[in-house]
Amino acid sequence: MRFDLMRSPVASAALLLAAGLSPSLTFAQQPATPNPAPANAAAEAKTDPAKQDAPKAEEAKPAEPATPKEGHSVHGEIFNEGPRQAAYLMAGVGRVRFPTTSTNEDAKKFVEQGVAQLHGFWYFESERSFRQAAMLDPDCAIAYWGMAMSNRGNATRAKGFIAEAMKRKDKVSRREQLLITAFERYINAKAENEQEKKRRADRYVDDLEDLLLEFPEDIETKAFLTEFFWSGKREGLEMPSNLAVDALIEEVLEAEPLHPAHHYRIHLWDGKKPEKALESSALGGLSAPGIAHMWHMPGHIYSRLRRYHDAVWQQEASARVDHAHMMRDMVMPDQIHNFAHNNEWCIRNLISIGRAEDAELLARNMLSMPRHPKYNHIGKAGSFKYGRERLIEVLTAFERWDRLTALRNEGLMEDTGNEEEDLRRDRAIGAAFAALGNATETQLYRDRFQKLMDAEKAKQTAAVVEAETKAKEAKSDEKAIEKAKKDAEQKFASNIRRLEKAIQEIDGRTALAAGDAPKALELLQAAEISPDQLALVMLKAGKTDDAIKKADGRVKSNSGEVLPLATLTELQFAAGKKDEAKATFESLRKISETVDLTAAPFVRLAPIAAEFGYPADWRLPLEKPADLGTRPNLDALGPFRWSPGTAKDWTLTDVEGKPRSLHDYRGRPVVVVFYLGYGCLHCAEQLKAITAKYEDFRKAGLEVVAVSTDKQENLNRAWKDLETPYPFPLVADPELAAFRQYRCYDDFEKAALHGTFLIDGQGRIRWQDISYEPFMDTDFLLKESGRLLSFDPSAPEKKTTIPAGQAKL
């Protein structure tokens, strides 16, 4: 067992060093040779099923390639998306063994790095690594295979990349050829129905197995095969057996004990027998400490086993590594695969262990992150959507009613235009006002909900009448008419049900504040509030036995969570069952190390603790499990919360030849636009769009400055030719120094990219868009700038805790 490696301090330290983990976790830049990337060409025909090189067709004379738009890749559309800035060799991405055919040693290293990142599902960075390899060695076919593998979820891009690999595969080893051909056959196979998906998945497994029969020592293909046995299930692939796949993973780990295949073992056993992945959970993060997802995945296992403290540690480690990477490399948070998923799950587990303040601050941090119409919006499972849901969940669970009511005035929880999301927020705020006994504000929310519900019911009635009329005009039979009416009615049912429950919760909490517990219980049961809070309402309604039964059921079904135990303790004590209450309290204390004693459910336990003779701080240190192995200091991995980076200063010459610098705008927020010169027509459209809204920018307190790729004299000439001059300064950056500083530069093609940035008065980059196209949604930019500038992301506002005795349900 590899746990033997972790039982002595010396071995533990050696294990960390072997994993590439240092206390500071710094990442050294690896210079890259600026070789040209391969030219774009038409894809070859698919290979035949025998997996041999297909005969070359006679090549037609290639047409002259069209000149791409400024910012677009010269190699075709598939290269427009994805990372376009250079990769560097990172510490701590995992040990892999992937022989690569290349004359460039650095290219080989970047291929190995990309393979390790693929194993960690770090697709954004794996594509970057493979792109770097292709730049260093244009004939490195496996680099294009890696780009394709990085885009397995994007068939269009994957097909384009694998076509480039196929063009070059006759220059690489037999093993690489088999890998390339296997994926080409997979991604280009028909997959329009379940049968076709299963057929292509089965064939991909056969191709990888054939490769392994020929190259049995290839541990990377073994690892990829084990991953596909798991992920291929969604295509109908039948896994031979979990134990058989586990045995294949063990072959990889026998050859390389800290291989990132630990990740695949966790996925394998996550939903079936999580105990089987405990060893890999202890080693997963250490096997690739520089990849956040490798820290995250063990959290799945610990959550399944109700070991929430251990799960939180893993998810916090993942968040810190992600935050460090994003802040260091100027990557938008929601560009990272699974980033928001990790943080929202971490918040849920923080609730489970009672870390109320940390849970709230992390949710607020998610909401403080820049939003983007592509990466982070209310319709996408990202930091915006998850942050709203989790902040409401945290504040409701810990009865922080005053903080809930404050949300209506905060830029973090503004209207989204999504009825369901906005109702979720308004229901929580209205219920909080009711819990605090604020009748005036409560009535405002109730009246709003009633008006909305009346309107929905009126629309529902009209829709039913219309459906009936149309069905009768079509001479439908009675059964068809009734179905049409019911279908029309159902379109509004969900909205009406949500509004009904919002009104029921407000009325129930109002009744409770007024002392009418029986009425409150009836309404709050219908509203489906949290079981812990409902059990306490049952107690007030005189249903003590039912309350204790409900709370006891919660403790049994939610073992390892602190709130159910706190509720049951409170109920048993109130019922005079002090021996039982003390036993429950003792169970709570065993997992109470991180409980926030200022949160209302624990404030109410203070007098009970005093009667039992416990100290005011009744929490106990957590007994640490023996199977965790070595864990680094969390602070060494990165910050627990994301914060915007500092914008680098620049000094450039304007149209009049005068120097202007970013520092000139210190104290005032400024939008900085990087555009690709006077010849870029779509850049001109962006500048015109900003000009049309310029007064709105000024009213919002925003300055604007545009940085051009032009030489100063050309910029001046273009300025003079304008019929209507832009109302903001233009500055020249012909050497592209500022473009490079802000990563508005394609390092692979040595060309400038479009960029739009919001920099606040403290010189922090609050929002950015770097792309092959200019950012054209000026209305979004204005709105998002106003939201971001309404709060300081580095200094969360000071909160006040509800005093003991004032917490109401």
PDB file of C-alpha atoms in Angstrom, residues 653 675-680 707-716 718 730-736 739:
ATOM      1  CA  THR A 653       2.135  58.950 -27.213  1.00  0.00           C
ATOM      2  CA  TYR A 675      -7.579  48.037 -31.072  1.00  0.00           C
ATOM      3  CA  LEU A 676      -5.736  46.917 -34.181  1.00  0.00           C
ATOM      4  CA  GLY A 677      -5.120  50.168 -36.020  1.00  0.00           C
ATOM      5  CA  TYR A 678      -6.894  52.393 -38.513  1.00  0.00           C
ATOM      6  CA  GLY A 679      -7.143  49.574 -41.069  1.00  0.00           C
ATOM      7  CA  CYS A 680      -9.246  47.376 -38.768  1.00  0.00           C
ATOM      8  CA  VAL A 707      -4.557  52.003 -27.504  1.00  0.00           C
ATOM      9  CA  SER A 708      -3.712  51.469 -31.179  1.00  0.00           C
ATOM     10  CA  THR A 709      -1.173  49.292 -32.943  1.00  0.00           C
ATOM     11  CA  ASP A 710      -0.458  52.229 -35.270  1.00  0.00           C
ATOM     12  CA  LYS A 711       2.684  54.302 -35.312  1.00  0.00           C
ATOM     13  CA  GLN A 712       2.118  57.786 -33.892  1.00  0.00           C
ATOM     14  CA  GLU A 713       2.339  59.532 -37.260  1.00  0.00           C
ATOM     15  CA  ASN A 714      -0.156  57.106 -38.807  1.00  0.00           C
ATOM     16  CA  LEU A 715      -2.446  57.504 -35.840  1.00  0.00           C
ATOM     17  CA  ASN A 716      -2.269  61.273 -36.235  1.00  0.00           C
ATOM     18  CA  ALA A 718      -6.010  58.704 -39.308  1.00  0.00           C
ATOM     19  CA  LEU A 730      -6.069  57.571 -28.755  1.00  0.00           C
ATOM     20  CA  VAL A 731      -2.496  56.500 -28.053  1.00  0.00           C
ATOM     21  CA  ALA A 732       0.014  54.647 -30.207  1.00  0.00           C
ATOM     22  CA  ASP A 733       1.705  51.380 -29.269  1.00  0.00           C
ATOM     23  CA  PRO A 734       3.485  50.301 -32.467  1.00  0.00           C
ATOM     24  CA  GLU A 735       5.936  48.115 -30.537  1.00  0.00           C
ATOM     25  CA  LEU A 736       2.953  46.339 -28.932  1.00  0.00           C
ATOM     26  CA  PHE A 739      -0.556  44.827 -25.855  1.00  0.00           C
TER      27      PHE A 739
END
